[in-house]
Coordinates of C-alpha atoms in Angstrom, one line a residue:
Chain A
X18 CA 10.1 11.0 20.5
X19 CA 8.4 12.1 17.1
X20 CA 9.8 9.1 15.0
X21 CA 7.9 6.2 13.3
X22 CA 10.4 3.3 13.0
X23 CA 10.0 1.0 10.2
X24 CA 12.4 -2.3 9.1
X25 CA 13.9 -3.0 7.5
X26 CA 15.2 -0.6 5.5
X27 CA 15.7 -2.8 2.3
X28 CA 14.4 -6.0 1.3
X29 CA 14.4 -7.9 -1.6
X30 CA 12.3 -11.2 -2.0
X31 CA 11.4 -13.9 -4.2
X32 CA 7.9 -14.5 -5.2
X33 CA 7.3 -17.6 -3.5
X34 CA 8.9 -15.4 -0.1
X35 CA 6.9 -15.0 2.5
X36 CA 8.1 -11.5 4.7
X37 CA 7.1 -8.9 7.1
X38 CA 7.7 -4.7 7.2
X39 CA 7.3 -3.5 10.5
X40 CA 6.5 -0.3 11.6
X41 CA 7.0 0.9 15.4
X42 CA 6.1 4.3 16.7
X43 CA 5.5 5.5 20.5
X44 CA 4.3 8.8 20.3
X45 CA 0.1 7.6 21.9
X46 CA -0.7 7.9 18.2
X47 CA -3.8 5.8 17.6
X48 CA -4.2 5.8 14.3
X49 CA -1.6 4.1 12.0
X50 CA -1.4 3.6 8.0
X51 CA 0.5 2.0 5.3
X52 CA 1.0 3.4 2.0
X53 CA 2.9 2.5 -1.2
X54 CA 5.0 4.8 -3.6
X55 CA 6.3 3.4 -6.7
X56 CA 9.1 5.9 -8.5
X57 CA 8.3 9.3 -9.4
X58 CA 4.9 8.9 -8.3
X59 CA 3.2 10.0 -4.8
X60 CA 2.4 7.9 -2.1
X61 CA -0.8 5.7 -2.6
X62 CA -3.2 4.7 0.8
X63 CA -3.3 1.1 1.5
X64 CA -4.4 0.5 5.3
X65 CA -5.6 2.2 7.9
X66 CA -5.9 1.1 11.2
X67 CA -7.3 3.3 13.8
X68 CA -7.4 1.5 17.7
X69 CA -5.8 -1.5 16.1
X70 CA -8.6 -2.1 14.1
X71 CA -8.4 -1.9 10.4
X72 CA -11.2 1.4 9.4
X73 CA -9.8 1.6 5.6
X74 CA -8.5 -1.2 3.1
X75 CA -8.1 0.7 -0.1
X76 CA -8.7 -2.7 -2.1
X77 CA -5.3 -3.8 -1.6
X78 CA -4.6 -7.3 -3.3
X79 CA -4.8 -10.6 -0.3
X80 CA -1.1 -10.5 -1.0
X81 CA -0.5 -7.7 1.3
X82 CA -2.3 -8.6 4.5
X83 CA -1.7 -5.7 7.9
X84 CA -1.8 -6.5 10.9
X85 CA -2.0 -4.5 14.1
X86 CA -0.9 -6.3 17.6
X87 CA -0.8 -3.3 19.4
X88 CA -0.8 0.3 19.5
X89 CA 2.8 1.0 19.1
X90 CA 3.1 -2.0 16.1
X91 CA 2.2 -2.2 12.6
X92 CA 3.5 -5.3 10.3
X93 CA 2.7 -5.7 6.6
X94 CA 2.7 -9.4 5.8
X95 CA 3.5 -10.3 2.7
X96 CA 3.4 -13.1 0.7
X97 CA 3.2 -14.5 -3.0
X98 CA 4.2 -10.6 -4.3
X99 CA 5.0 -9.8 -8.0
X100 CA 7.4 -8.0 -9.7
X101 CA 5.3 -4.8 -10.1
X102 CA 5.0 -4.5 -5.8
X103 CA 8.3 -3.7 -5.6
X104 CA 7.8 0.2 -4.3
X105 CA 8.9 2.0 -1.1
X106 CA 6.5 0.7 1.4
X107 CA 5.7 3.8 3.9
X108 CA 4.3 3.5 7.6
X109 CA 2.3 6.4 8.9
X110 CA 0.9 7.2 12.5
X111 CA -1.4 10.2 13.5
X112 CA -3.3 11.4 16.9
X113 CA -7.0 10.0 16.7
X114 CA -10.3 11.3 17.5
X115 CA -8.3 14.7 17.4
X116 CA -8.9 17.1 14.5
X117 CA -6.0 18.5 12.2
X118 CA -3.2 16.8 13.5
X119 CA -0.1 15.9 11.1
X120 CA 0.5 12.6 10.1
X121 CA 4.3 11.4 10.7
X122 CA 6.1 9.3 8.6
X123 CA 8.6 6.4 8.8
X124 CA 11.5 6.4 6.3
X125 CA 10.4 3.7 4.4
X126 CA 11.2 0.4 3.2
X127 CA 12.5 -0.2 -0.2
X128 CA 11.0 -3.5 -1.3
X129 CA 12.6 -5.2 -4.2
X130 CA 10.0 -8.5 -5.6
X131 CA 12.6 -10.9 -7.6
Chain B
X28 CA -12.2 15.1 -0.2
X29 CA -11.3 17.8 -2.6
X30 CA -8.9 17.1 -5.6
X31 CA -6.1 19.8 -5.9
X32 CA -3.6 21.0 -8.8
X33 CA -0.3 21.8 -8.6
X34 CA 2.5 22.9 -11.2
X35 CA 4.8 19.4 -11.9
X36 CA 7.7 21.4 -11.0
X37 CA 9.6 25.0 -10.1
X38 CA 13.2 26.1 -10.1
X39 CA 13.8 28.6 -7.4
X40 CA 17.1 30.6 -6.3
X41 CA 18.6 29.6 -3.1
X42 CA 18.2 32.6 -0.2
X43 CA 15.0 33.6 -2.3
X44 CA 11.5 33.2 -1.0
X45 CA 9.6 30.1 -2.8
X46 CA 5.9 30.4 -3.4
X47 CA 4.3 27.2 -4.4
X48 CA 0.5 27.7 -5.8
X49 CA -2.3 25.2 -5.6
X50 CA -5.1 25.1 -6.7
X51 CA -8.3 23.4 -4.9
X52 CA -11.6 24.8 -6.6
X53 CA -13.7 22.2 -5.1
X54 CA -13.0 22.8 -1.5
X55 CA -16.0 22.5 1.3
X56 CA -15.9 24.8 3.9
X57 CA -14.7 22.4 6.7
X58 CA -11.8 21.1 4.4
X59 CA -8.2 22.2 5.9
X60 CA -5.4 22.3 3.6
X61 CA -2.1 20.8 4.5
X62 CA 1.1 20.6 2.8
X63 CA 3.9 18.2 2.9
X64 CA 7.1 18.1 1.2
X65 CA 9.2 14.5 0.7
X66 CA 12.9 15.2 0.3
X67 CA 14.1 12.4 -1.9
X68 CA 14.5 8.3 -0.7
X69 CA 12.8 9.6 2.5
X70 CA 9.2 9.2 4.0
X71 CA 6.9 12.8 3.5
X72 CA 7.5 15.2 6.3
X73 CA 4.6 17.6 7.7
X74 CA 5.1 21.3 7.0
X75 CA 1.3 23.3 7.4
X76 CA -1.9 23.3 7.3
X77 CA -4.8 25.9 7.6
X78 CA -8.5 26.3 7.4
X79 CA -8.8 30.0 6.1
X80 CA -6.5 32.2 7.7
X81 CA -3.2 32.8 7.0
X82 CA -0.7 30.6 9.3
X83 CA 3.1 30.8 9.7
X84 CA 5.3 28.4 11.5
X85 CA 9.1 27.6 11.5
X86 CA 9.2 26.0 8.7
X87 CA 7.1 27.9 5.8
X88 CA 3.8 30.2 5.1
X89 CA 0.8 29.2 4.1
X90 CA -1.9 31.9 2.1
X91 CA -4.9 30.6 1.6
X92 CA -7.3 33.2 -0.5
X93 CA -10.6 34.7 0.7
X94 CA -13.0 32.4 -1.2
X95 CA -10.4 29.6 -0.3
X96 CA -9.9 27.6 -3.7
X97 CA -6.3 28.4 -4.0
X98 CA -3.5 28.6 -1.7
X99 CA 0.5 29.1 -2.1
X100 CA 3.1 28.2 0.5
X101 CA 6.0 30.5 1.1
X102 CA 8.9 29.0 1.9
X103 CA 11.0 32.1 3.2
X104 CA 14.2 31.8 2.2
X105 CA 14.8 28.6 0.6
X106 CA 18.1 26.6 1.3
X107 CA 19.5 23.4 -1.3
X108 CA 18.4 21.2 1.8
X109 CA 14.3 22.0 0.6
X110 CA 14.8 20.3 -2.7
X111 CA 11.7 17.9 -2.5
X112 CA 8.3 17.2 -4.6
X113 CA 5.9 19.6 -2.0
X114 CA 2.0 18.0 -1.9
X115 CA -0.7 20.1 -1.4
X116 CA -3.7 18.1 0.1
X117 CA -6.8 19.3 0.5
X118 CA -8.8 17.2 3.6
X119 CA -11.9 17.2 5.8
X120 CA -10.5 17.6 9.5
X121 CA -12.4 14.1 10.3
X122 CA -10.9 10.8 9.4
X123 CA -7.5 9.9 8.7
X124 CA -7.9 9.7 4.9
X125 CA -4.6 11.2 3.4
X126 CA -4.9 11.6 -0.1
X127 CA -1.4 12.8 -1.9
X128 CA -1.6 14.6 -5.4
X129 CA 0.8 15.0 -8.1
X130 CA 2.6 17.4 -6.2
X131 CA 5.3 20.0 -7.3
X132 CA 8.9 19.1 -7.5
X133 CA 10.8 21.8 -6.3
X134 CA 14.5 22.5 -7.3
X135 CA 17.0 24.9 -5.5
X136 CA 19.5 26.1 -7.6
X137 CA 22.8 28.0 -5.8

């Protein structure tokens, strides 16, 4: 199994919404990221977490908070989101502690801030 | 990590090879170069990486020159399904930092 799960798919909220993405992979990978892609633009780092802890916050806005509960799980909590977060929202997983591995990618969610 | 350059976009003929250049001047010496490629509305997919020799999977080619500040992937003979903006990312093999350029968006035309 070489997949990284996320839901939903779609989701479109309000800004006084509070949601979750959720990102599920079970390949032993122990690290795990999220990134954000607006349109036409590449993917931008947000999180990483690496042995459920959180190793990189790329200053993402206390909007956006991760969260790690185990080492198969990833969520993305989010709450009190404008307009201009609506992106694809992409989970990530890699092997860690091991050099040069690839990273794999979920499909993405497509979050829509009304 | 190193900051790379890549050509916004290429039309290539499908059943030709496609060779994608890069450019990454400021490479160290224990900076790999990988290359992904997102096919549209889905998440980036892995295709190569290398340190400084030349590698070849399934999927593609990767040349990486002798002083190692450029590269080009060879995508043997390219197909309508490898339509997709192709990153070129330049990173040191420790840490999980994955830093996506501009990339190239690559068109196959029948």
């Amino acid at each position: 199994d070489t997949e990284v799960t996320q839901t939903p798919k779609h989701l479109v909220m309000g800004m006084t919404n509070k949601k979750s993405l959720k990102c599920e992979q079970h390949m032993g990978h122990r690290a795990m990221y999220w990134y954000k892609q607006k349109a036409k633009k590449p993917p931008e780092l947000m999180f990483v977490y690496s042995y459920e802890k959180l190793s990189i916050n790329e200053s993402v806005p206390s909007r956006f908070s991760p969260e790690c509960p185990n080492s198969s799980l990833l969520n993305l909590h989010l709450h009190a989101l404008q307009p201009e977060d609506s992106a694809l929202y992409l989970c990530a997983s890699s092997q860690e502690r091991q050099m040069n591995t690839e990273a794999f990618f979920g499909q993405g969610t497509r979050l829509t801030v009304v | 990590d190193a900051k790379t350059t890549q050509p916004t976009s290429m039309d290539c003929a499908e059943g030709r090879a496609a060779n994608l250049p890069c450019n990454h001047s400021t490479i160290s010496g224990n900076e790999y170069v990988y290359w992904y490629r997102q096919i549209h509305s889905q998440g980036p997919q892995y295709i190569i990486h290398g340190l400084k020799n030349n590698e070849t999977n399934e999927m593609a080619s990767l040349i990486i020159t002798e002083d190692r500040k450029s590269s080009t992937l060879i995508l043997p003979h390219a197909t309508l399904r490898d339509t997709a903006v192709y990153y070129c990312i330049v990173k040191r093999p420790a840490g999980n930092k994955l830093t996506f350029g501009g990339g190239t968006r690559v068109l196959v035309k029948p």
